[in-house]
Amino acid sequence: MTAPVYDVAILGGGIVGCAIARELTRYRLRLVLLEKECEVGFGTSKSNSGIIHAGHHSGPDTLKGPLEWAGNRKWDVLHEELDFGFERIGELMVAWDAEQVEILEKYKKRGEDRGVPGLEIWDRDRVRREEPSLSRDIIAALHAPTAGVVNPYEVCFSLIDSARHNGLEIRVETTVTGVAAVEGGLRVDTDRGAVAARYVVNAAGLFADRIAAAAGAGDFRIRPRKGEEYLLDKRLRGLVRRIIFPCPTATSKGVLVIPTFDGTIMVGPTANPIDDKGDLSTSSEGSDEVFDQVRRTVPGISPRDCIAEFAGLRAVADGEDFIIGPSAVKGFINVAGIQSPGLTAAPAIADMVRDILADEGLALSANDDFVPEVPKRVIVSHLDTAAQVALAARDSRYGHICCRCELVTEGEVVDAIHAGAGTLDGIKFRTRAGMGRCQGGFCTWRCMELLSREMGIPIEQVTKRGGGSWLVCRREDLEEGSAA
Amino acid sequence: MITERPLHLKKKYDVVVAGGGPAGMAAALGARDAGAESILMVDREPMAGGILWQCIHNGFGLHHFKEELTGPEYAQRYLEQVIEHDIDILTDTYIYDIDRDRNVQLMSGERGIHVLESRSVVLAMGARERTRGAIRIAGSRPAGVLTAGLAQKFVNMAGVLPGRRVVILGSGDIGLIMARRLVLEGVEVLGVFEIMPHVNGLGRNVVQCLHDFDIPLHLSTTVTEIHGRDRVEKVTVAPVDENLVPDLSKSWDIPCDTLMLSIGLIPENELSRRINLRLDPVTTGPVVDSTMETSVDGVFACGNVVHIHDLVDFVSQESELAGRGAGAYLTGHRPPADNIRLVPGDNVAYCVPHTISSDREHTVYLRVRRTEGKCTIKFGDAYAKKLLYVFPAEMVTVTLRPKFLQEFHGDSLRVDVVAR
Ligand SMILES: Cc1cc2nc3c(=O)[nH]c(=O)nc-3n(C[C@H](O)[C@H](O)[C@H](O)COP(=O)(O)OP(=O)(O)OC[C@H]3O[C@@H](n4cnc5c(N)ncnc54)[C@H](O)[C@@H]3O)c2cc1C
């Protein structure tokens, strides 16, 4: 085999893989990212709470702790350069009794030791004034203004768009099956052929243990811990202004009330260990647990307002901490066990991995062509009327409605398709088409037609999210056993 | 078939009708008849007529045209009248905002974005279907879970099928109609599952769509879990007790690739919220007076926007009234204002309209909360009518004549449905 084509191969395109890939494009390197799903971010990174944690949640003796705070501080710059929604709306950790107030004090001190600014304990009156929907039984709360919310999938898309513009090569629907040492580096085997690279970064989330084991680069185990989340109708927009955390117990962070970046209120997550890494089902027990618990914090929330639900799987390593570092196999770096606050920490993890690669001998010389900014997407619903009128006059597709609940136009859907969305879910997470109240009743067919038209495929080949997720078939197919 | 005529969009209209389905068409005609001069009817679909185009089965128009028509025939009859009456039609156009001064913002692929002034507005946007999230079915989230209306669009408008082996949850009318439609297309329909002890659609649809096609109907049974990663692979169903709690010990699995939902409609009130109309928490539609005027001056509403109807004929009737109301609002020939509030009492979920006037005849629509055999519907002591049976899935229609109200001098009438 000839010398490896790539300097670094990144395995897994979750938030961690995307952040690392984008960071590395600042240097003159040949980079490839391999992702098994049809889109980046379609593992755990699109199915989480979307919180940029304030910096005081994770304990001091962990890797998570400092990375949470280091990560938190990088989001303003990322937000300026890239194209995703982010707002530091702040969080409140609430207490019902004096014992819990002591816990709040502990968190406050922990944050202050780390340098987290603005931490403040609010009394009952202040809590009531600032968040009138909270339970009257709450006696105090710890306010942390540094907490924020993002749409995590948007961050992945945007990071990868930036990385791609700066030279990253990306292969989706490509599953890594093994890694072996070869002359001058490592060979990564996939279901679509092999790739050789001098360095490999294992950011495969839930499956990082299997890949590490196959490479002989670690014998840690990753166990999935499921979190179910429930989205509420827009009617409740503004019910709370900040992220509400119950005072954590020894075993659980509890059920949160999250005003997502789009204004939809989300409640969750649960935390249940499971066995199957592909099990993304939600359960009636989970929903009962979420709504029962959340009523203690915000009594006005009812399951009747639920419009959608989903589950995500935390990739939990044995010691509960992140595993980041070189391995027994030269050139093979593990970035594993990235459970919460992995989203928050991702930009700091990327810096750390860059430094590890440099220590391991990767020469980093600046890529003078690196452009930090990505072109901003057109989002018609964010424009004022005059701008909307002008845009639609220039290109009528931006006046043609596709998703009515979220006001997404044909032009935006076509943009998403050209940016790499090849499926209905790809469009949904890039444009919000299908995320609203009617949950795709109106726009599904329109999006399917646009996918078919723009990609030049027959309508029955359009899928929900790749693989066997077909949407419609033809009468002629009825006799056959399998889908189009 | 004519569906449109050339249009020079004006800057200002007497009436803008939001929605061109059966409600919008009848409202536009009513407004014309009552003296409105320039009328614009706007629909977001490529053709006016609303949901009727995909309802290719018959059963429409028995009350209104005194003959049985298919959905498209019913739409066509109305649309021809709309065109004859010089009503401007704008299709493939979405109204995304109306303010309290009735400035209407339109988005259209062909014409771009416009802001029009309208002297009065009729809201006739119809309803949307309840989805999986609304009833929180546990399980995975594969492709192949869809509403009956979307399935109907696939089959009747696009000529494609939603799947090969279909389970139907909910016994709403669209679901029953689609059960038959899919069987006719060669799709296997494995059964209709309804959590309530009674069907939610019309009796005639149970006979004509299920019994005649040997499609099993399971009452007091629901889907408790969806399985499958990429595409639906099976669903778990279980009987429920009287509190609607599933008994999982009696559950069973049905291999299938599609779960079709027919679990009800919700009035489409995005625009109503933007204008800040007062909404009825039971119907979730606007509160209306006897001319179908909402809480905001000059803004009228009708059809499924106000409350969910079972029959299009009643939509047409109610909507014509709304159109007339809008016309009268413009000409100033308005009837005396309402003087009686209708208050839902025993076994009455809601009444539409919410207020009436003692000087003229009214049709009052209402829904009960519970099934009841022989019973009496009472409007205070003013009027009573015997009914053979009532049940939540069928709207009750009552005509109130002025002679009953002349003796009544209060300001609110309680409406009760009580057993005999
Ligand atoms: C319910 C829930 C709520 C959470 N809330 C928060 C929060 O509010 N804030 C926060 O900071 N963190 C939160 N987290 C944690 C956060 O979501 C994760 O830490 C983060 O998404 C991990 O990113 P990742 O890139 O490591 O994993 P992933 O997103 O899972 O990425 C791994 C990628 O590798 C791919 N892959 C796997 N195997 C292979 C293979 N063999 N070949 C190729 N590709 C492969 C996968 O498809 C996947 O795309 C939450 C997690 C959950 C589950």
PDB file of N, CA, C and O in Angstrom, chain A residues 37 280-282 287 303 306-307 309 385 388 396 399-400 404 437-438 442 445-446 464-465 468-473 475 477-478 482, chain B residues 44-45 92 94 96 105 107-109 113 128 131 133 136 138-141 143 154 158 161 164 184-186 229-231 268 270 273:
ATOM      1  N   GLU A  37     -24.470   7.406   9.233  1.00  0.00           N
ATOM      2  CA  GLU A  37     -25.841   7.834   8.904  1.00  0.00           C
ATOM      3  C   GLU A  37     -25.847   8.658   7.608  1.00  0.00           C
ATOM      4  O   GLU A  37     -24.791   8.965   7.054  1.00  0.00           O
ATOM      5  N   LEU A 280     -34.259   3.688  20.078  1.00  0.00           N
ATOM      6  CA  LEU A 280     -34.602   5.100  20.265  1.00  0.00           C
ATOM      7  C   LEU A 280     -36.085   5.265  20.563  1.00  0.00           C
ATOM      8  O   LEU A 280     -36.678   6.304  20.294  1.00  0.00           O
ATOM      9  N   SER A 281     -36.678   4.207  21.134  1.00  0.00           N
ATOM     10  CA  SER A 281     -38.114   4.277  21.373  1.00  0.00           C
ATOM     11  C   SER A 281     -38.410   5.129  22.607  1.00  0.00           C
ATOM     12  O   SER A 281     -37.608   5.219  23.525  1.00  0.00           O
ATOM     13  N   THR A 282     -39.587   5.734  22.586  1.00  0.00           N
ATOM     14  CA  THR A 282     -40.080   6.419  23.773  1.00  0.00           C
ATOM     15  C   THR A 282     -41.121   5.503  24.418  1.00  0.00           C
ATOM     16  O   THR A 282     -41.607   4.587  23.767  1.00  0.00           O
ATOM     17  N   SER A 287     -42.883   8.979  29.510  1.00  0.00           N
ATOM     18  CA  SER A 287     -43.709  10.170  29.394  1.00  0.00           C
ATOM     19  C   SER A 287     -44.370  10.492  30.742  1.00  0.00           C
ATOM     20  O   SER A 287     -44.420  11.649  31.168  1.00  0.00           O
ATOM     21  N   PRO A 303     -49.577  16.968  29.670  1.00  0.00           N
ATOM     22  CA  PRO A 303     -49.289  16.125  28.508  1.00  0.00           C
ATOM     23  C   PRO A 303     -50.172  16.477  27.309  1.00  0.00           C
ATOM     24  O   PRO A 303     -49.832  16.157  26.175  1.00  0.00           O
ATOM     25  N   CYS A 306     -48.472  18.189  24.393  1.00  0.00           N
ATOM     26  CA  CYS A 306     -47.349  17.541  23.699  1.00  0.00           C
ATOM     27  C   CYS A 306     -47.620  17.477  22.196  1.00  0.00           C
ATOM     28  O   CYS A 306     -48.700  17.095  21.770  1.00  0.00           O
ATOM     29  N   ILE A 307     -46.647  17.891  21.372  1.00  0.00           N
ATOM     30  CA  ILE A 307     -46.829  17.719  19.918  1.00  0.00           C
ATOM     31  C   ILE A 307     -45.862  16.693  19.334  1.00  0.00           C
ATOM     32  O   ILE A 307     -46.088  16.184  18.251  1.00  0.00           O
ATOM     33  N   GLU A 309     -42.283  13.809  20.385  1.00  0.00           N
ATOM     34  CA  GLU A 309     -41.348  13.336  21.390  1.00  0.00           C
ATOM     35  C   GLU A 309     -40.204  12.634  20.681  1.00  0.00           C
ATOM     36  O   GLU A 309     -40.310  12.286  19.513  1.00  0.00           O
ATOM     37  N   THR A 385     -40.910  42.274   6.760  1.00  0.00           N
ATOM     38  CA  THR A 385     -41.752  42.176   5.573  1.00  0.00           C
ATOM     39  C   THR A 385     -41.086  42.762   4.337  1.00  0.00           C
ATOM     40  O   THR A 385     -41.124  42.160   3.257  1.00  0.00           O
ATOM     41  N   GLN A 388     -38.615  40.409   3.007  1.00  0.00           N
ATOM     42  CA  GLN A 388     -39.291  39.250   2.421  1.00  0.00           C
ATOM     43  C   GLN A 388     -39.816  39.583   1.031  1.00  0.00           C
ATOM     44  O   GLN A 388     -39.642  38.808   0.079  1.00  0.00           O
ATOM     45  N   SER A 396     -38.678  33.914  -6.914  1.00  0.00           N
ATOM     46  CA  SER A 396     -40.051  33.623  -6.484  1.00  0.00           C
ATOM     47  C   SER A 396     -40.120  32.389  -5.580  1.00  0.00           C
ATOM     48  O   SER A 396     -41.090  32.211  -4.852  1.00  0.00           O
ATOM     49  N   GLY A 399     -40.952  32.968  -2.136  1.00  0.00           N
ATOM     50  CA  GLY A 399     -42.312  33.407  -1.815  1.00  0.00           C
ATOM     51  C   GLY A 399     -43.271  32.230  -1.831  1.00  0.00           C
ATOM     52  O   GLY A 399     -44.446  32.377  -1.550  1.00  0.00           O
ATOM     53  N   HIS A 400     -42.743  31.059  -2.171  1.00  0.00           N
ATOM     54  CA  HIS A 400     -43.607  29.889  -2.320  1.00  0.00           C
ATOM     55  C   HIS A 400     -43.532  29.047  -1.049  1.00  0.00           C
ATOM     56  O   HIS A 400     -42.498  28.462  -0.744  1.00  0.00           O
ATOM     57  N   ARG A 404     -46.078  25.385   6.334  1.00  0.00           N
ATOM     58  CA  ARG A 404     -46.812  26.561   6.803  1.00  0.00           C
ATOM     59  C   ARG A 404     -46.644  26.792   8.293  1.00  0.00           C
ATOM     60  O   ARG A 404     -46.614  27.918   8.738  1.00  0.00           O
ATOM     61  N   ARG A 437     -46.635  22.320  14.372  1.00  0.00           N
ATOM     62  CA  ARG A 437     -47.835  21.715  14.911  1.00  0.00           C
ATOM     63  C   ARG A 437     -48.371  20.561  14.090  1.00  0.00           C
ATOM     64  O   ARG A 437     -48.816  19.576  14.621  1.00  0.00           O
ATOM     65  N   CYS A 438     -48.380  20.703  12.768  1.00  0.00           N
ATOM     66  CA  CYS A 438     -49.050  19.658  11.972  1.00  0.00           C
ATOM     67  C   CYS A 438     -48.100  18.514  11.698  1.00  0.00           C
ATOM     68  O   CYS A 438     -48.491  17.520  11.090  1.00  0.00           O
ATOM     69  N   PHE A 442     -48.827  18.856   6.133  1.00  0.00           N
ATOM     70  CA  PHE A 442     -48.916  19.736   4.961  1.00  0.00           C
ATOM     71  C   PHE A 442     -47.680  19.622   4.076  1.00  0.00           C
ATOM     72  O   PHE A 442     -47.778  19.540   2.860  1.00  0.00           O
ATOM     73  N   TRP A 445     -45.513  16.029   1.491  1.00  0.00           N
ATOM     74  CA  TRP A 445     -45.579  15.774   0.054  1.00  0.00           C
ATOM     75  C   TRP A 445     -44.782  16.821  -0.720  1.00  0.00           C
ATOM     76  O   TRP A 445     -44.070  16.504  -1.666  1.00  0.00           O
ATOM     77  N   ARG A 446     -44.868  18.069  -0.305  1.00  0.00           N
ATOM     78  CA  ARG A 446     -44.126  19.123  -1.010  1.00  0.00           C
ATOM     79  C   ARG A 446     -42.625  18.866  -0.925  1.00  0.00           C
ATOM     80  O   ARG A 446     -41.908  19.005  -1.914  1.00  0.00           O
ATOM     81  N   LYS A 464     -37.197   8.851   4.457  1.00  0.00           N
ATOM     82  CA  LYS A 464     -37.263   9.687   5.656  1.00  0.00           C
ATOM     83  C   LYS A 464     -35.861  10.010   6.153  1.00  0.00           C
ATOM     84  O   LYS A 464     -35.538  11.155   6.410  1.00  0.00           O
ATOM     85  N   ARG A 465     -35.030   8.983   6.303  1.00  0.00           N
ATOM     86  CA  ARG A 465     -33.657   9.262   6.696  1.00  0.00           C
ATOM     87  C   ARG A 465     -32.684   8.205   6.186  1.00  0.00           C
ATOM     88  O   ARG A 465     -31.852   7.697   6.931  1.00  0.00           O
ATOM     89  N   GLY A 468     -33.562   1.897   4.869  1.00  0.00           N
ATOM     90  CA  GLY A 468     -34.845   1.313   4.484  1.00  0.00           C
ATOM     91  C   GLY A 468     -36.031   2.158   4.905  1.00  0.00           C
ATOM     92  O   GLY A 468     -37.123   1.637   5.088  1.00  0.00           O
ATOM     93  N   SER A 469     -35.838   3.469   5.056  1.00  0.00           N
ATOM     94  CA  SER A 469     -36.933   4.307   5.558  1.00  0.00           C
ATOM     95  C   SER A 469     -37.760   4.888   4.412  1.00  0.00           C
ATOM     96  O   SER A 469     -37.996   6.078   4.349  1.00  0.00           O
ATOM     97  N   TRP A 470     -38.207   4.015   3.503  1.00  0.00           N
ATOM     98  CA  TRP A 470     -39.005   4.458   2.361  1.00  0.00           C
ATOM     99  C   TRP A 470     -40.329   5.064   2.819  1.00  0.00           C
ATOM    100  O   TRP A 470     -40.818   4.763   3.899  1.00  0.00           O
ATOM    101  N   LEU A 471     -40.892   5.916   1.979  1.00  0.00           N
ATOM    102  CA  LEU A 471     -42.101   6.637   2.362  1.00  0.00           C
ATOM    103  C   LEU A 471     -43.332   6.192   1.590  1.00  0.00           C
ATOM    104  O   LEU A 471     -44.410   6.078   2.155  1.00  0.00           O
ATOM    105  N   VAL A 472     -43.182   5.995   0.291  1.00  0.00           N
ATOM    106  CA  VAL A 472     -44.335   5.553  -0.501  1.00  0.00           C
ATOM    107  C   VAL A 472     -43.886   4.466  -1.469  1.00  0.00           C
ATOM    108  O   VAL A 472     -42.698   4.321  -1.753  1.00  0.00           O
ATOM    109  N   CYS A 473     -44.862   3.688  -1.943  1.00  0.00           N
ATOM    110  CA  CYS A 473     -44.552   2.696  -2.974  1.00  0.00           C
ATOM    111  C   CYS A 473     -45.588   2.811  -4.082  1.00  0.00           C
ATOM    112  O   CYS A 473     -46.527   3.603  -3.993  1.00  0.00           O
ATOM    113  N   ARG A 475     -48.235   0.864  -6.911  1.00  0.00           N
ATOM    114  CA  ARG A 475     -49.105  -0.296  -6.997  1.00  0.00           C
ATOM    115  C   ARG A 475     -48.342  -1.503  -7.545  1.00  0.00           C
ATOM    116  O   ARG A 475     -48.528  -2.623  -7.085  1.00  0.00           O
ATOM    117  N   ASP A 477     -45.424  -2.300  -7.030  1.00  0.00           N
ATOM    118  CA  ASP A 477     -44.513  -2.890  -6.041  1.00  0.00           C
ATOM    119  C   ASP A 477     -45.230  -3.797  -5.056  1.00  0.00           C
ATOM    120  O   ASP A 477     -44.612  -4.456  -4.244  1.00  0.00           O
ATOM    121  N   LEU A 478     -46.559  -3.779  -5.081  1.00  0.00           N
ATOM    122  CA  LEU A 478     -47.296  -4.474  -4.029  1.00  0.00           C
ATOM    123  C   LEU A 478     -46.972  -5.957  -3.979  1.00  0.00           C
ATOM    124  O   LEU A 478     -46.925  -6.558  -2.922  1.00  0.00           O
ATOM    125  N   SER A 482     -40.033  -6.615  -0.957  1.00  0.00           N
ATOM    126  CA  SER A 482     -39.351  -5.515  -0.261  1.00  0.00           C
ATOM    127  C   SER A 482     -39.651  -4.177  -0.918  1.00  0.00           C
ATOM    128  O   SER A 482     -40.274  -4.111  -1.955  1.00  0.00           O
TER     129      SER A 482
ATOM    130  N   ARG B  44     -54.046  28.073  -0.250  1.00  0.00           N
ATOM    131  CA  ARG B  44     -52.627  27.735  -0.307  1.00  0.00           C
ATOM    132  C   ARG B  44     -52.345  26.583  -1.263  1.00  0.00           C
ATOM    133  O   ARG B  44     -51.208  26.341  -1.646  1.00  0.00           O
ATOM    134  N   GLU B  45     -53.374  25.832  -1.640  1.00  0.00           N
ATOM    135  CA  GLU B  45     -53.175  24.722  -2.573  1.00  0.00           C
ATOM    136  C   GLU B  45     -53.226  25.247  -4.004  1.00  0.00           C
ATOM    137  O   GLU B  45     -53.704  26.345  -4.261  1.00  0.00           O
ATOM    138  N   ASP B  92     -52.318  28.657  -4.599  1.00  0.00           N
ATOM    139  CA  ASP B  92     -50.897  28.444  -4.328  1.00  0.00           C
ATOM    140  C   ASP B  92     -50.339  29.649  -3.561  1.00  0.00           C
ATOM    141  O   ASP B  92     -49.203  30.052  -3.743  1.00  0.00           O
ATOM    142  N   TYR B  94     -50.272  31.707   0.269  1.00  0.00           N
ATOM    143  CA  TYR B  94     -50.432  31.491   1.692  1.00  0.00           C
ATOM    144  C   TYR B  94     -50.604  32.828   2.399  1.00  0.00           C
ATOM    145  O   TYR B  94     -49.807  33.737   2.216  1.00  0.00           O
ATOM    146  N   TYR B  96     -50.071  34.630   5.568  1.00  0.00           N
ATOM    147  CA  TYR B  96     -49.332  34.314   6.786  1.00  0.00           C
ATOM    148  C   TYR B  96     -49.490  35.360   7.872  1.00  0.00           C
ATOM    149  O   TYR B  96     -49.037  35.158   8.984  1.00  0.00           O
ATOM    150  N   GLN B 105     -51.253  39.786   4.642  1.00  0.00           N
ATOM    151  CA  GLN B 105     -49.973  39.512   3.984  1.00  0.00           C
ATOM    152  C   GLN B 105     -50.024  38.165   3.290  1.00  0.00           C
ATOM    153  O   GLN B 105     -50.316  37.151   3.904  1.00  0.00           O
ATOM    154  N   MET B 107     -48.222  35.289   0.559  1.00  0.00           N
ATOM    155  CA  MET B 107     -46.995  34.783  -0.054  1.00  0.00           C
ATOM    156  C   MET B 107     -47.399  33.871  -1.191  1.00  0.00           C
ATOM    157  O   MET B 107     -48.173  32.932  -0.987  1.00  0.00           O
ATOM    158  N   SER B 108     -46.822  34.126  -2.344  1.00  0.00           N
ATOM    159  CA  SER B 108     -47.150  33.259  -3.464  1.00  0.00           C
ATOM    160  C   SER B 108     -45.905  33.044  -4.309  1.00  0.00           C
ATOM    161  O   SER B 108     -45.107  33.957  -4.496  1.00  0.00           O
ATOM    162  N   GLY B 109     -45.737  31.841  -4.792  1.00  0.00           N
ATOM    163  CA  GLY B 109     -44.583  31.533  -5.622  1.00  0.00           C
ATOM    164  C   GLY B 109     -44.591  32.369  -6.881  1.00  0.00           C
ATOM    165  O   GLY B 109     -43.573  32.875  -7.329  1.00  0.00           O
ATOM    166  N   ILE B 113     -44.517  38.377  -2.558  1.00  0.00           N
ATOM    167  CA  ILE B 113     -45.167  38.692  -1.291  1.00  0.00           C
ATOM    168  C   ILE B 113     -45.898  40.032  -1.404  1.00  0.00           C
ATOM    169  O   ILE B 113     -45.353  40.999  -1.928  1.00  0.00           O
ATOM    170  N   ARG B 128     -56.579  20.923  10.723  1.00  0.00           N
ATOM    171  CA  ARG B 128     -55.474  20.008  10.445  1.00  0.00           C
ATOM    172  C   ARG B 128     -55.700  18.734  11.237  1.00  0.00           C
ATOM    173  O   ARG B 128     -56.521  18.698  12.149  1.00  0.00           O
ATOM    174  N   THR B 131     -51.841  14.411  15.196  1.00  0.00           N
ATOM    175  CA  THR B 131     -50.740  13.535  14.799  1.00  0.00           C
ATOM    176  C   THR B 131     -50.323  12.643  15.959  1.00  0.00           C
ATOM    177  O   THR B 131     -50.855  12.739  17.060  1.00  0.00           O
ATOM    178  N   GLY B 133     -47.823  12.747  17.919  1.00  0.00           N
ATOM    179  CA  GLY B 133     -47.362  13.424  19.135  1.00  0.00           C
ATOM    180  C   GLY B 133     -48.518  13.738  20.066  1.00  0.00           C
ATOM    181  O   GLY B 133     -48.381  13.693  21.286  1.00  0.00           O
ATOM    182  N   ARG B 136     -49.130  10.668  21.968  1.00  0.00           N
ATOM    183  CA  ARG B 136     -47.905  10.099  22.529  1.00  0.00           C
ATOM    184  C   ARG B 136     -47.884   8.571  22.470  1.00  0.00           C
ATOM    185  O   ARG B 136     -47.818   7.903  23.496  1.00  0.00           O
ATOM    186  N   ALA B 138     -46.095   5.265  22.303  1.00  0.00           N
ATOM    187  CA  ALA B 138     -44.724   4.877  22.625  1.00  0.00           C
ATOM    188  C   ALA B 138     -44.090   4.143  21.444  1.00  0.00           C
ATOM    189  O   ALA B 138     -44.772   3.722  20.520  1.00  0.00           O
ATOM    190  N   GLY B 139     -42.768   4.011  21.507  1.00  0.00           N
ATOM    191  CA  GLY B 139     -42.054   3.219  20.510  1.00  0.00           C
ATOM    192  C   GLY B 139     -41.061   4.026  19.716  1.00  0.00           C
ATOM    193  O   GLY B 139     -40.688   5.134  20.093  1.00  0.00           O
ATOM    194  N   SER B 140     -40.631   3.443  18.596  1.00  0.00           N
ATOM    195  CA  SER B 140     -39.598   4.072  17.774  1.00  0.00           C
ATOM    196  C   SER B 140     -40.243   5.052  16.795  1.00  0.00           C
ATOM    197  O   SER B 140     -41.459   5.190  16.763  1.00  0.00           O
ATOM    198  N   ARG B 141     -39.398   5.728  16.008  1.00  0.00           N
ATOM    199  CA  ARG B 141     -39.912   6.743  15.099  1.00  0.00           C
ATOM    200  C   ARG B 141     -39.538   6.450  13.638  1.00  0.00           C
ATOM    201  O   ARG B 141     -38.811   7.196  13.004  1.00  0.00           O
ATOM    202  N   ALA B 143     -40.172   5.570   9.434  1.00  0.00           N
ATOM    203  CA  ALA B 143     -41.059   6.013   8.358  1.00  0.00           C
ATOM    204  C   ALA B 143     -42.263   5.078   8.354  1.00  0.00           C
ATOM    205  O   ALA B 143     -42.169   3.932   8.788  1.00  0.00           O
ATOM    206  N   PHE B 154     -51.704  11.055  -0.868  1.00  0.00           N
ATOM    207  CA  PHE B 154     -50.799  10.170  -1.603  1.00  0.00           C
ATOM    208  C   PHE B 154     -51.564   9.375  -2.659  1.00  0.00           C
ATOM    209  O   PHE B 154     -51.201   9.343  -3.822  1.00  0.00           O
ATOM    210  N   ALA B 158     -51.673  11.873  -5.790  1.00  0.00           N
ATOM    211  CA  ALA B 158     -50.339  11.633  -6.328  1.00  0.00           C
ATOM    212  C   ALA B 158     -50.202  10.249  -6.957  1.00  0.00           C
ATOM    213  O   ALA B 158     -49.208   9.971  -7.633  1.00  0.00           O
ATOM    214  N   LEU B 161     -48.817   4.827  -3.096  1.00  0.00           N
ATOM    215  CA  LEU B 161     -49.418   4.178  -1.940  1.00  0.00           C
ATOM    216  C   LEU B 161     -48.568   4.415  -0.694  1.00  0.00           C
ATOM    217  O   LEU B 161     -47.348   4.457  -0.780  1.00  0.00           O
ATOM    218  N   ARG B 164     -47.816  -1.210   2.233  1.00  0.00           N
ATOM    219  CA  ARG B 164     -48.389  -2.459   1.724  1.00  0.00           C
ATOM    220  C   ARG B 164     -49.317  -3.126   2.723  1.00  0.00           C
ATOM    221  O   ARG B 164     -50.304  -3.741   2.365  1.00  0.00           O
ATOM    222  N   LEU B 184     -59.210  -1.189  -2.078  1.00  0.00           N
ATOM    223  CA  LEU B 184     -59.481  -1.133  -3.523  1.00  0.00           C
ATOM    224  C   LEU B 184     -58.187  -1.006  -4.325  1.00  0.00           C
ATOM    225  O   LEU B 184     -58.115  -1.421  -5.471  1.00  0.00           O
ATOM    226  N   GLU B 185     -57.162  -0.421  -3.718  1.00  0.00           N
ATOM    227  CA  GLU B 185     -55.869  -0.279  -4.397  1.00  0.00           C
ATOM    228  C   GLU B 185     -55.012  -1.530  -4.260  1.00  0.00           C
ATOM    229  O   GLU B 185     -53.888  -1.570  -4.741  1.00  0.00           O
ATOM    230  N   GLY B 186     -55.508  -2.518  -3.528  1.00  0.00           N
ATOM    231  CA  GLY B 186     -54.731  -3.747  -3.377  1.00  0.00           C
ATOM    232  C   GLY B 186     -53.860  -3.782  -2.138  1.00  0.00           C
ATOM    233  O   GLY B 186     -53.075  -4.705  -1.939  1.00  0.00           O
ATOM    234  N   ARG B 229     -36.943   0.282  12.964  1.00  0.00           N
ATOM    235  CA  ARG B 229     -35.959   1.358  12.974  1.00  0.00           C
ATOM    236  C   ARG B 229     -36.146   2.285  11.782  1.00  0.00           C
ATOM    237  O   ARG B 229     -36.434   3.463  11.923  1.00  0.00           O
ATOM    238  N   ASP B 230     -36.009   1.745  10.588  1.00  0.00           N
ATOM    239  CA  ASP B 230     -36.132   2.579   9.389  1.00  0.00           C
ATOM    240  C   ASP B 230     -37.590   2.746   8.974  1.00  0.00           C
ATOM    241  O   ASP B 230     -38.052   3.843   8.694  1.00  0.00           O
ATOM    242  N   ARG B 231     -38.295   1.619   8.913  1.00  0.00           N
ATOM    243  CA  ARG B 231     -39.693   1.617   8.508  1.00  0.00           C
ATOM    244  C   ARG B 231     -40.473   0.830   9.555  1.00  0.00           C
ATOM    245  O   ARG B 231     -39.917  -0.058  10.199  1.00  0.00           O
ATOM    246  N   GLU B 268     -57.753  25.055  12.499  1.00  0.00           N
ATOM    247  CA  GLU B 268     -56.490  25.681  12.092  1.00  0.00           C
ATOM    248  C   GLU B 268     -56.556  27.145  12.476  1.00  0.00           C
ATOM    249  O   GLU B 268     -57.190  27.921  11.786  1.00  0.00           O
ATOM    250  N   GLU B 270     -53.900  29.440  13.401  1.00  0.00           N
ATOM    251  CA  GLU B 270     -52.689  30.267  13.435  1.00  0.00           C
ATOM    252  C   GLU B 270     -53.037  31.742  13.193  1.00  0.00           C
ATOM    253  O   GLU B 270     -52.601  32.616  13.926  1.00  0.00           O
ATOM    254  N   ARG B 273     -54.953  33.426  15.978  1.00  0.00           N
ATOM    255  CA  ARG B 273     -54.077  33.821  17.090  1.00  0.00           C
ATOM    256  C   ARG B 273     -53.311  35.089  16.756  1.00  0.00           C
ATOM    257  O   ARG B 273     -53.100  35.935  17.614  1.00  0.00           O
TER     258      ARG B 273
END
